[in-house]
Amino acid sequence: MKLILNAILMGALACSALAQAQVQTPPKYDAELAKSLGANDNGMRKYVFVVLRTGPNKVPAGQERSEMFAGHMANIQRLANERKLAYAGPLDGVDGARGIFIFAVESIDEARALWLQIPSSSRAKWWRSTIPISVPQA
C-alpha cells in the first residue's frame, strides 16, 4: 500500500513540476512581429486610452442623430483601417461613461486631433479620462 501511495505522490509531484515548468517558460520574443505592429526597440507600442462621457449637447432622436452616428461609425472604421484606432466600443452609460477609444498613437495631442475628425466629437460627447499606455506587441 505504501508503495502505491509513494508512486501516486511521485507522479503528482512530477506532473506538478512539469506544469510549473510549462507555465514559467516565457514566450519567445518575435522582434519582426513586434516591429510590424509598430513597436519600439523594446517591443512596446504606445496607445492612448480614452473614456468618452456624455456631453452637454444632447442630440434628440431623429434624422440628425442618425446621420451623426452614421458619420461617427464611418470615421471609426476609417481610423481602424488606417491602424490609428486599435479599439472602439460602447460602455453602459453609468456616470455618463458612453464609450472607449484606444488610439494607436504616440501622444494625447495626436489622439485628440484624430478624435476631432469624428462628427459626433463636437456634438454629443466630451473627451475625458485620457491615459497614455504602452503595451507589449510580441
PDB file of N, CA and C in Angstrom, residues 30-128:
ATOM      1  N   ASP A  30       9.333  37.873 -30.565  1.00  0.00           N
ATOM      2  CA  ASP A  30       9.406  37.930 -32.017  1.00  0.00           C
ATOM      3  C   ASP A  30       9.604  39.390 -32.434  1.00  0.00           C
ATOM      4  N   ALA A  31      10.853  39.783 -32.598  1.00  0.00           N
ATOM      5  CA  ALA A  31      11.179  41.179 -32.904  1.00  0.00           C
ATOM      6  C   ALA A  31      10.563  41.628 -34.231  1.00  0.00           C
ATOM      7  N   GLU A  32      10.543  40.745 -35.212  1.00  0.00           N
ATOM      8  CA  GLU A  32       9.985  41.097 -36.521  1.00  0.00           C
ATOM      9  C   GLU A  32       8.485  41.377 -36.416  1.00  0.00           C
ATOM     10  N   LEU A  33       7.774  40.528 -35.676  1.00  0.00           N
ATOM     11  CA  LEU A  33       6.341  40.744 -35.466  1.00  0.00           C
ATOM     12  C   LEU A  33       6.108  42.045 -34.705  1.00  0.00           C
ATOM     13  N   ALA A  34       6.888  42.267 -33.655  1.00  0.00           N
ATOM     14  CA  ALA A  34       6.732  43.491 -32.859  1.00  0.00           C
ATOM     15  C   ALA A  34       6.920  44.728 -33.727  1.00  0.00           C
ATOM     16  N   LYS A  35       7.954  44.717 -34.571  1.00  0.00           N
ATOM     17  CA  LYS A  35       8.206  45.871 -35.445  1.00  0.00           C
ATOM     18  C   LYS A  35       7.065  46.067 -36.433  1.00  0.00           C
ATOM     19  N   SER A  36       6.524  44.967 -36.969  1.00  0.00           N
ATOM     20  CA  SER A  36       5.414  45.082 -37.929  1.00  0.00           C
ATOM     21  C   SER A  36       4.160  45.663 -37.280  1.00  0.00           C
ATOM     22  N   LEU A  37       4.054  45.544 -35.961  1.00  0.00           N
ATOM     23  CA  LEU A  37       2.908  46.080 -35.227  1.00  0.00           C
ATOM     24  C   LEU A  37       3.154  47.490 -34.697  1.00  0.00           C
ATOM     25  N   GLY A  38       4.309  48.061 -35.044  1.00  0.00           N
ATOM     26  CA  GLY A  38       4.597  49.436 -34.643  1.00  0.00           C
ATOM     27  C   GLY A  38       5.324  49.565 -33.324  1.00  0.00           C
ATOM     28  N   ALA A  39       5.914  48.492 -32.837  1.00  0.00           N
ATOM     29  CA  ALA A  39       6.598  48.528 -31.544  1.00  0.00           C
ATOM     30  C   ALA A  39       7.963  49.215 -31.649  1.00  0.00           C
ATOM     31  N   ASN A  40       8.432  49.697 -30.506  1.00  0.00           N
ATOM     32  CA  ASN A  40       9.773  50.283 -30.441  1.00  0.00           C
ATOM     33  C   ASN A  40      10.807  49.165 -30.282  1.00  0.00           C
ATOM     34  N   ASP A  41      12.068  49.522 -30.019  1.00  0.00           N
ATOM     35  CA  ASP A  41      13.137  48.528 -29.899  1.00  0.00           C
ATOM     36  C   ASP A  41      12.945  47.588 -28.708  1.00  0.00           C
ATOM     37  N   ASN A  42      12.145  47.988 -27.741  1.00  0.00           N
ATOM     38  CA  ASN A  42      11.879  47.141 -26.575  1.00  0.00           C
ATOM     39  C   ASN A  42      10.612  46.301 -26.746  1.00  0.00           C
ATOM     40  N   GLY A  43      10.002  46.371 -27.917  1.00  0.00           N
ATOM     41  CA  GLY A  43       8.805  45.588 -28.173  1.00  0.00           C
ATOM     42  C   GLY A  43       7.526  46.215 -27.655  1.00  0.00           C
ATOM     43  N   MET A  44       7.588  47.480 -27.266  1.00  0.00           N
ATOM     44  CA  MET A  44       6.415  48.161 -26.716  1.00  0.00           C
ATOM     45  C   MET A  44       5.871  49.158 -27.733  1.00  0.00           C
ATOM     46  N   ARG A  45       4.562  49.334 -27.709  1.00  0.00           N
ATOM     47  CA  ARG A  45       3.913  50.331 -28.550  1.00  0.00           C
ATOM     48  C   ARG A  45       3.049  51.216 -27.676  1.00  0.00           C
ATOM     49  N   LYS A  46       3.034  52.516 -28.000  1.00  0.00           N
ATOM     50  CA  LYS A  46       2.233  53.458 -27.235  1.00  0.00           C
ATOM     51  C   LYS A  46       0.804  53.495 -27.758  1.00  0.00           C
ATOM     52  N   TYR A  47      -0.120  53.672 -26.825  1.00  0.00           N
ATOM     53  CA  TYR A  47      -1.538  53.841 -27.123  1.00  0.00           C
ATOM     54  C   TYR A  47      -2.067  54.942 -26.217  1.00  0.00           C
ATOM     55  N   VAL A  48      -3.182  55.516 -26.597  1.00  0.00           N
ATOM     56  CA  VAL A  48      -3.875  56.470 -25.731  1.00  0.00           C
ATOM     57  C   VAL A  48      -5.273  55.916 -25.492  1.00  0.00           C
ATOM     58  N   PHE A  49      -5.565  55.651 -24.223  1.00  0.00           N
ATOM     59  CA  PHE A  49      -6.844  55.088 -23.792  1.00  0.00           C
ATOM     60  C   PHE A  49      -7.754  56.237 -23.391  1.00  0.00           C
ATOM     61  N   VAL A  50      -8.955  56.291 -23.972  1.00  0.00           N
ATOM     62  CA  VAL A  50      -9.873  57.404 -23.731  1.00  0.00           C
ATOM     63  C   VAL A  50     -11.242  56.870 -23.318  1.00  0.00           C
ATOM     64  N   VAL A  51     -11.783  57.427 -22.248  1.00  0.00           N
ATOM     65  CA  VAL A  51     -13.171  57.161 -21.868  1.00  0.00           C
ATOM     66  C   VAL A  51     -13.986  58.375 -22.293  1.00  0.00           C
ATOM     67  N   LEU A  52     -15.002  58.132 -23.102  1.00  0.00           N
ATOM     68  CA  LEU A  52     -15.861  59.209 -23.600  1.00  0.00           C
ATOM     69  C   LEU A  52     -17.090  59.311 -22.709  1.00  0.00           C
ATOM     70  N   ARG A  53     -17.445  60.536 -22.360  1.00  0.00           N
ATOM     71  CA  ARG A  53     -18.602  60.775 -21.497  1.00  0.00           C
ATOM     72  C   ARG A  53     -19.628  61.628 -22.231  1.00  0.00           C
ATOM     73  N   THR A  54     -20.870  61.501 -21.839  1.00  0.00           N
ATOM     74  CA  THR A  54     -21.938  62.304 -22.432  1.00  0.00           C
ATOM     75  C   THR A  54     -21.649  63.774 -22.206  1.00  0.00           C
ATOM     76  N   GLY A  55     -21.768  64.559 -23.248  1.00  0.00           N
ATOM     77  CA  GLY A  55     -21.509  65.988 -23.162  1.00  0.00           C
ATOM     78  C   GLY A  55     -22.787  66.785 -22.984  1.00  0.00           C
ATOM     79  N   PRO A  56     -22.668  68.104 -23.004  1.00  0.00           N
ATOM     80  CA  PRO A  56     -23.808  68.970 -22.742  1.00  0.00           C
ATOM     81  C   PRO A  56     -24.764  69.103 -23.932  1.00  0.00           C
ATOM     82  N   ASN A  57     -24.317  68.764 -25.131  1.00  0.00           N
ATOM     83  CA  ASN A  57     -25.116  68.971 -26.340  1.00  0.00           C
ATOM     84  C   ASN A  57     -25.784  67.671 -26.781  1.00  0.00           C
ATOM     85  N   LYS A  58     -26.804  67.263 -26.084  1.00  0.00           N
ATOM     86  CA  LYS A  58     -27.503  66.030 -26.455  1.00  0.00           C
ATOM     87  C   LYS A  58     -28.296  66.253 -27.733  1.00  0.00           C
ATOM     88  N   VAL A  59     -28.179  65.293 -28.646  1.00  0.00           N
ATOM     89  CA  VAL A  59     -28.895  65.365 -29.916  1.00  0.00           C
ATOM     90  C   VAL A  59     -30.117  64.456 -29.801  1.00  0.00           C
ATOM     91  N   PRO A  60     -31.317  65.010 -29.970  1.00  0.00           N
ATOM     92  CA  PRO A  60     -32.520  64.176 -29.843  1.00  0.00           C
ATOM     93  C   PRO A  60     -32.604  63.148 -30.965  1.00  0.00           C
ATOM     94  N   ALA A  61     -33.306  62.051 -30.676  1.00  0.00           N
ATOM     95  CA  ALA A  61     -33.512  61.006 -31.680  1.00  0.00           C
ATOM     96  C   ALA A  61     -34.150  61.619 -32.924  1.00  0.00           C
ATOM     97  N   GLY A  62     -33.710  61.138 -34.067  1.00  0.00           N
ATOM     98  CA  GLY A  62     -34.245  61.660 -35.328  1.00  0.00           C
ATOM     99  C   GLY A  62     -33.189  61.578 -36.414  1.00  0.00           C
ATOM    100  N   GLN A  63     -33.459  62.219 -37.537  1.00  0.00           N
ATOM    101  CA  GLN A  63     -32.573  62.137 -38.694  1.00  0.00           C
ATOM    102  C   GLN A  63     -31.189  62.714 -38.400  1.00  0.00           C
ATOM    103  N   GLU A  64     -31.136  63.858 -37.731  1.00  0.00           N
ATOM    104  CA  GLU A  64     -29.829  64.474 -37.443  1.00  0.00           C
ATOM    105  C   GLU A  64     -28.958  63.527 -36.616  1.00  0.00           C
ATOM    106  N   ARG A  65     -29.545  62.912 -35.609  1.00  0.00           N
ATOM    107  CA  ARG A  65     -28.797  61.970 -34.760  1.00  0.00           C
ATOM    108  C   ARG A  65     -28.366  60.743 -35.561  1.00  0.00           C
ATOM    109  N   SER A  66     -29.253  60.224 -36.388  1.00  0.00           N
ATOM    110  CA  SER A  66     -28.915  59.059 -37.219  1.00  0.00           C
ATOM    111  C   SER A  66     -27.752  59.371 -38.154  1.00  0.00           C
ATOM    112  N   GLU A  67     -27.793  60.547 -38.776  1.00  0.00           N
ATOM    113  CA  GLU A  67     -26.698  60.949 -39.671  1.00  0.00           C
ATOM    114  C   GLU A  67     -25.396  61.158 -38.901  1.00  0.00           C
ATOM    115  N   MET A  68     -25.508  61.738 -37.705  1.00  0.00           N
ATOM    116  CA  MET A  68     -24.325  61.958 -36.885  1.00  0.00           C
ATOM    117  C   MET A  68     -23.657  60.628 -36.551  1.00  0.00           C
ATOM    118  N   PHE A  69     -24.459  59.645 -36.134  1.00  0.00           N
ATOM    119  CA  PHE A  69     -23.873  58.361 -35.773  1.00  0.00           C
ATOM    120  C   PHE A  69     -23.389  57.572 -36.979  1.00  0.00           C
ATOM    121  N   ALA A  70     -24.011  57.755 -38.133  1.00  0.00           N
ATOM    122  CA  ALA A  70     -23.506  57.124 -39.356  1.00  0.00           C
ATOM    123  C   ALA A  70     -22.108  57.667 -39.670  1.00  0.00           C
ATOM    124  N   GLY A  71     -21.932  58.982 -39.549  1.00  0.00           N
ATOM    125  CA  GLY A  71     -20.616  59.588 -39.746  1.00  0.00           C
ATOM    126  C   GLY A  71     -19.624  59.146 -38.685  1.00  0.00           C
ATOM    127  N   HIS A  72     -20.093  59.028 -37.453  1.00  0.00           N
ATOM    128  CA  HIS A  72     -19.267  58.567 -36.337  1.00  0.00           C
ATOM    129  C   HIS A  72     -18.717  57.168 -36.632  1.00  0.00           C
ATOM    130  N   MET A  73     -19.615  56.268 -37.052  1.00  0.00           N
ATOM    131  CA  MET A  73     -19.200  54.894 -37.334  1.00  0.00           C
ATOM    132  C   MET A  73     -18.280  54.826 -38.556  1.00  0.00           C
ATOM    133  N   ALA A  74     -18.539  55.634 -39.570  1.00  0.00           N
ATOM    134  CA  ALA A  74     -17.685  55.654 -40.762  1.00  0.00           C
ATOM    135  C   ALA A  74     -16.278  56.128 -40.408  1.00  0.00           C
ATOM    136  N   ASN A  75     -16.180  57.139 -39.556  1.00  0.00           N
ATOM    137  CA  ASN A  75     -14.859  57.628 -39.159  1.00  0.00           C
ATOM    138  C   ASN A  75     -14.136  56.634 -38.265  1.00  0.00           C
ATOM    139  N   ILE A  76     -14.861  55.940 -37.403  1.00  0.00           N
ATOM    140  CA  ILE A  76     -14.246  54.885 -36.592  1.00  0.00           C
ATOM    141  C   ILE A  76     -13.652  53.824 -37.517  1.00  0.00           C
ATOM    142  N   GLN A  77     -14.418  53.417 -38.527  1.00  0.00           N
ATOM    143  CA  GLN A  77     -13.924  52.410 -39.472  1.00  0.00           C
ATOM    144  C   GLN A  77     -12.699  52.921 -40.230  1.00  0.00           C
ATOM    145  N   ARG A  78     -12.741  54.185 -40.652  1.00  0.00           N
ATOM    146  CA  ARG A  78     -11.598  54.764 -41.373  1.00  0.00           C
ATOM    147  C   ARG A  78     -10.344  54.762 -40.507  1.00  0.00           C
ATOM    148  N   LEU A  79     -10.486  55.201 -39.248  1.00  0.00           N
ATOM    149  CA  LEU A  79      -9.333  55.232 -38.344  1.00  0.00           C
ATOM    150  C   LEU A  79      -8.804  53.826 -38.065  1.00  0.00           C
ATOM    151  N   ALA A  80      -9.704  52.859 -37.956  1.00  0.00           N
ATOM    152  CA  ALA A  80      -9.272  51.472 -37.762  1.00  0.00           C
ATOM    153  C   ALA A  80      -8.524  50.964 -38.997  1.00  0.00           C
ATOM    154  N   ASN A  81      -9.035  51.273 -40.176  1.00  0.00           N
ATOM    155  CA  ASN A  81      -8.366  50.862 -41.413  1.00  0.00           C
ATOM    156  C   ASN A  81      -6.987  51.485 -41.545  1.00  0.00           C
ATOM    157  N   GLU A  82      -6.835  52.706 -41.025  1.00  0.00           N
ATOM    158  CA  GLU A  82      -5.538  53.391 -41.055  1.00  0.00           C
ATOM    159  C   GLU A  82      -4.621  52.916 -39.917  1.00  0.00           C
ATOM    160  N   ARG A  83      -5.110  52.010 -39.086  1.00  0.00           N
ATOM    161  CA  ARG A  83      -4.385  51.442 -37.946  1.00  0.00           C
ATOM    162  C   ARG A  83      -4.045  52.513 -36.899  1.00  0.00           C
ATOM    163  N   LYS A  84      -4.888  53.527 -36.812  1.00  0.00           N
ATOM    164  CA  LYS A  84      -4.709  54.575 -35.805  1.00  0.00           C
ATOM    165  C   LYS A  84      -5.660  54.374 -34.631  1.00  0.00           C
ATOM    166  N   LEU A  85      -6.642  53.515 -34.812  1.00  0.00           N
ATOM    167  CA  LEU A  85      -7.600  53.207 -33.759  1.00  0.00           C
ATOM    168  C   LEU A  85      -7.569  51.701 -33.524  1.00  0.00           C
ATOM    169  N   ALA A  86      -7.103  51.310 -32.334  1.00  0.00           N
ATOM    170  CA  ALA A  86      -6.977  49.886 -32.017  1.00  0.00           C
ATOM    171  C   ALA A  86      -8.295  49.303 -31.530  1.00  0.00           C
ATOM    172  N   TYR A  87      -9.103  50.118 -30.854  1.00  0.00           N
ATOM    173  CA  TYR A  87     -10.366  49.623 -30.304  1.00  0.00           C
ATOM    174  C   TYR A  87     -11.324  50.788 -30.109  1.00  0.00           C
ATOM    175  N   ALA A  88     -12.602  50.522 -30.358  1.00  0.00           N
ATOM    176  CA  ALA A  88     -13.668  51.471 -30.039  1.00  0.00           C
ATOM    177  C   ALA A  88     -14.874  50.642 -29.635  1.00  0.00           C
ATOM    178  N   GLY A  89     -15.515  51.043 -28.557  1.00  0.00           N
ATOM    179  CA  GLY A  89     -16.685  50.293 -28.140  1.00  0.00           C
ATOM    180  C   GLY A  89     -17.514  51.060 -27.136  1.00  0.00           C
ATOM    181  N   PRO A  90     -18.763  50.627 -26.984  1.00  0.00           N
ATOM    182  CA  PRO A  90     -19.679  51.316 -26.071  1.00  0.00           C
ATOM    183  C   PRO A  90     -19.479  50.908 -24.620  1.00  0.00           C
ATOM    184  N   LEU A  91     -19.910  51.780 -23.719  1.00  0.00           N
ATOM    185  CA  LEU A  91     -20.000  51.473 -22.297  1.00  0.00           C
ATOM    186  C   LEU A  91     -21.473  51.559 -21.898  1.00  0.00           C
ATOM    187  N   ASP A  92     -21.761  51.239 -20.657  1.00  0.00           N
ATOM    188  CA  ASP A  92     -23.152  51.155 -20.212  1.00  0.00           C
ATOM    189  C   ASP A  92     -23.789  52.492 -19.855  1.00  0.00           C
ATOM    190  N   GLY A  93     -23.049  53.585 -19.906  1.00  0.00           N
ATOM    191  CA  GLY A  93     -23.612  54.898 -19.631  1.00  0.00           C
ATOM    192  C   GLY A  93     -23.638  55.283 -18.159  1.00  0.00           C
ATOM    193  N   VAL A  94     -23.198  54.391 -17.280  1.00  0.00           N
ATOM    194  CA  VAL A  94     -23.167  54.711 -15.848  1.00  0.00           C
ATOM    195  C   VAL A  94     -22.234  55.895 -15.633  1.00  0.00           C
ATOM    196  N   ASP A  95     -22.690  56.865 -14.874  1.00  0.00           N
ATOM    197  CA  ASP A  95     -21.939  58.102 -14.616  1.00  0.00           C
ATOM    198  C   ASP A  95     -21.556  58.834 -15.899  1.00  0.00           C
ATOM    199  N   GLY A  96     -22.345  58.654 -16.945  1.00  0.00           N
ATOM    200  CA  GLY A  96     -22.100  59.362 -18.197  1.00  0.00           C
ATOM    201  C   GLY A  96     -21.048  58.738 -19.090  1.00  0.00           C
ATOM    202  N   ALA A  97     -20.414  57.634 -18.660  1.00  0.00           N
ATOM    203  CA  ALA A  97     -19.389  56.981 -19.483  1.00  0.00           C
ATOM    204  C   ALA A  97     -20.070  56.261 -20.641  1.00  0.00           C
ATOM    205  N   ARG A  98     -19.824  56.736 -21.862  1.00  0.00           N
ATOM    206  CA  ARG A  98     -20.547  56.232 -23.035  1.00  0.00           C
ATOM    207  C   ARG A  98     -19.724  55.338 -23.950  1.00  0.00           C
ATOM    208  N   GLY A  99     -18.396  55.482 -23.927  1.00  0.00           N
ATOM    209  CA  GLY A  99     -17.603  54.670 -24.842  1.00  0.00           C
ATOM    210  C   GLY A  99     -16.129  54.707 -24.527  1.00  0.00           C
ATOM    211  N   ILE A 100     -15.402  53.809 -25.193  1.00  0.00           N
ATOM    212  CA  ILE A 100     -13.946  53.710 -25.051  1.00  0.00           C
ATOM    213  C   ILE A 100     -13.332  53.790 -26.440  1.00  0.00           C
ATOM    214  N   PHE A 101     -12.281  54.555 -26.538  1.00  0.00           N
ATOM    215  CA  PHE A 101     -11.426  54.563 -27.724  1.00  0.00           C
ATOM    216  C   PHE A 101     -10.015  54.239 -27.250  1.00  0.00           C
ATOM    217  N   ILE A 102      -9.319  53.394 -27.990  1.00  0.00           N
ATOM    218  CA  ILE A 102      -7.895  53.168 -27.754  1.00  0.00           C
ATOM    219  C   ILE A 102      -7.192  53.510 -29.063  1.00  0.00           C
ATOM    220  N   PHE A 103      -6.537  54.668 -29.051  1.00  0.00           N
ATOM    221  CA  PHE A 103      -5.825  55.143 -30.227  1.00  0.00           C
ATOM    222  C   PHE A 103      -4.407  54.589 -30.255  1.00  0.00           C
ATOM    223  N   ALA A 104      -3.964  54.119 -31.404  1.00  0.00           N
ATOM    224  CA  ALA A 104      -2.600  53.614 -31.592  1.00  0.00           C
ATOM    225  C   ALA A 104      -1.730  54.760 -32.088  1.00  0.00           C
ATOM    226  N   VAL A 105      -1.431  55.674 -31.160  1.00  0.00           N
ATOM    227  CA  VAL A 105      -0.663  56.879 -31.476  1.00  0.00           C
ATOM    228  C   VAL A 105       0.348  57.142 -30.360  1.00  0.00           C
ATOM    229  N   GLU A 106       1.248  58.070 -30.615  1.00  0.00           N
ATOM    230  CA  GLU A 106       2.326  58.360 -29.674  1.00  0.00           C
ATOM    231  C   GLU A 106       1.930  59.302 -28.538  1.00  0.00           C
ATOM    232  N   SER A 107       0.932  60.174 -28.781  1.00  0.00           N
ATOM    233  CA  SER A 107       0.665  61.198 -27.780  1.00  0.00           C
ATOM    234  C   SER A 107      -0.830  61.490 -27.633  1.00  0.00           C
ATOM    235  N   ILE A 108      -1.161  62.111 -26.511  1.00  0.00           N
ATOM    236  CA  ILE A 108      -2.535  62.533 -26.263  1.00  0.00           C
ATOM    237  C   ILE A 108      -2.957  63.575 -27.303  1.00  0.00           C
ATOM    238  N   ASP A 109      -2.069  64.485 -27.646  1.00  0.00           N
ATOM    239  CA  ASP A 109      -2.399  65.514 -28.644  1.00  0.00           C
ATOM    240  C   ASP A 109      -2.747  64.893 -29.994  1.00  0.00           C
ATOM    241  N   GLU A 110      -1.998  63.876 -30.398  1.00  0.00           N
ATOM    242  CA  GLU A 110      -2.279  63.202 -31.667  1.00  0.00           C
ATOM    243  C   GLU A 110      -3.639  62.492 -31.601  1.00  0.00           C
ATOM    244  N   ALA A 111      -3.939  61.868 -30.480  1.00  0.00           N
ATOM    245  CA  ALA A 111      -5.236  61.209 -30.313  1.00  0.00           C
ATOM    246  C   ALA A 111      -6.371  62.225 -30.344  1.00  0.00           C
ATOM    247  N   ARG A 112      -6.179  63.348 -29.679  1.00  0.00           N
ATOM    248  CA  ARG A 112      -7.211  64.390 -29.651  1.00  0.00           C
ATOM    249  C   ARG A 112      -7.485  64.915 -31.068  1.00  0.00           C
ATOM    250  N   ALA A 113      -6.437  65.099 -31.870  1.00  0.00           N
ATOM    251  CA  ALA A 113      -6.614  65.578 -33.244  1.00  0.00           C
ATOM    252  C   ALA A 113      -7.422  64.568 -34.061  1.00  0.00           C
ATOM    253  N   LEU A 114      -7.196  63.285 -33.860  1.00  0.00           N
ATOM    254  CA  LEU A 114      -7.978  62.264 -34.560  1.00  0.00           C
ATOM    255  C   LEU A 114      -9.426  62.261 -34.083  1.00  0.00           C
ATOM    256  N   TRP A 115      -9.616  62.427 -32.779  1.00  0.00           N
ATOM    257  CA  TRP A 115     -10.968  62.469 -32.210  1.00  0.00           C
ATOM    258  C   TRP A 115     -11.769  63.613 -32.806  1.00  0.00           C
ATOM    259  N   LEU A 116     -11.141  64.746 -33.005  1.00  0.00           N
ATOM    260  CA  LEU A 116     -11.852  65.914 -33.520  1.00  0.00           C
ATOM    261  C   LEU A 116     -12.286  65.744 -34.974  1.00  0.00           C
ATOM    262  N   GLN A 117     -11.774  64.726 -35.664  1.00  0.00           N
ATOM    263  CA  GLN A 117     -12.205  64.434 -37.035  1.00  0.00           C
ATOM    264  C   GLN A 117     -13.548  63.699 -37.068  1.00  0.00           C
ATOM    265  N   ILE A 118     -13.988  63.190 -35.922  1.00  0.00           N
ATOM    266  CA  ILE A 118     -15.226  62.416 -35.851  1.00  0.00           C
ATOM    267  C   ILE A 118     -16.393  63.378 -35.637  1.00  0.00           C
ATOM    268  N   PRO A 119     -17.425  63.336 -36.500  1.00  0.00           N
ATOM    269  CA  PRO A 119     -18.520  64.316 -36.432  1.00  0.00           C
ATOM    270  C   PRO A 119     -19.171  64.447 -35.053  1.00  0.00           C
ATOM    271  N   SER A 120     -19.377  63.364 -34.356  1.00  0.00           N
ATOM    272  CA  SER A 120     -20.069  63.441 -33.066  1.00  0.00           C
ATOM    273  C   SER A 120     -19.191  64.018 -31.962  1.00  0.00           C
ATOM    274  N   SER A 121     -17.899  64.206 -32.232  1.00  0.00           N
ATOM    275  CA  SER A 121     -16.989  64.691 -31.181  1.00  0.00           C
ATOM    276  C   SER A 121     -17.397  66.054 -30.647  1.00  0.00           C
ATOM    277  N   SER A 122     -17.894  66.914 -31.515  1.00  0.00           N
ATOM    278  CA  SER A 122     -18.246  68.260 -31.072  1.00  0.00           C
ATOM    279  C   SER A 122     -19.710  68.382 -30.675  1.00  0.00           C
ATOM    280  N   ARG A 123     -20.513  67.383 -30.985  1.00  0.00           N
ATOM    281  CA  ARG A 123     -21.946  67.496 -30.734  1.00  0.00           C
ATOM    282  C   ARG A 123     -22.384  66.800 -29.438  1.00  0.00           C
ATOM    283  N   ALA A 124     -22.061  65.529 -29.296  1.00  0.00           N
ATOM    284  CA  ALA A 124     -22.721  64.767 -28.241  1.00  0.00           C
ATOM    285  C   ALA A 124     -21.810  64.313 -27.101  1.00  0.00           C
ATOM    286  N   LYS A 125     -20.539  64.202 -27.345  1.00  0.00           N
ATOM    287  CA  LYS A 125     -19.691  63.599 -26.320  1.00  0.00           C
ATOM    288  C   LYS A 125     -18.525  64.491 -25.953  1.00  0.00           C
ATOM    289  N   TRP A 126     -18.142  64.383 -24.707  1.00  0.00           N
ATOM    290  CA  TRP A 126     -16.950  65.065 -24.224  1.00  0.00           C
ATOM    291  C   TRP A 126     -15.799  64.105 -24.230  1.00  0.00           C
ATOM    292  N   TRP A 127     -14.642  64.621 -24.513  1.00  0.00           N
ATOM    293  CA  TRP A 127     -13.388  63.894 -24.425  1.00  0.00           C
ATOM    294  C   TRP A 127     -12.975  63.898 -22.967  1.00  0.00           C
ATOM    295  N   ARG A 128     -12.780  62.749 -22.338  1.00  0.00           N
ATOM    296  CA  ARG A 128     -12.457  62.693 -20.917  1.00  0.00           C
ATOM    297  C   ARG A 128     -11.519  61.530 -20.612  1.00  0.00           C
TER     298      ARG A 128
END
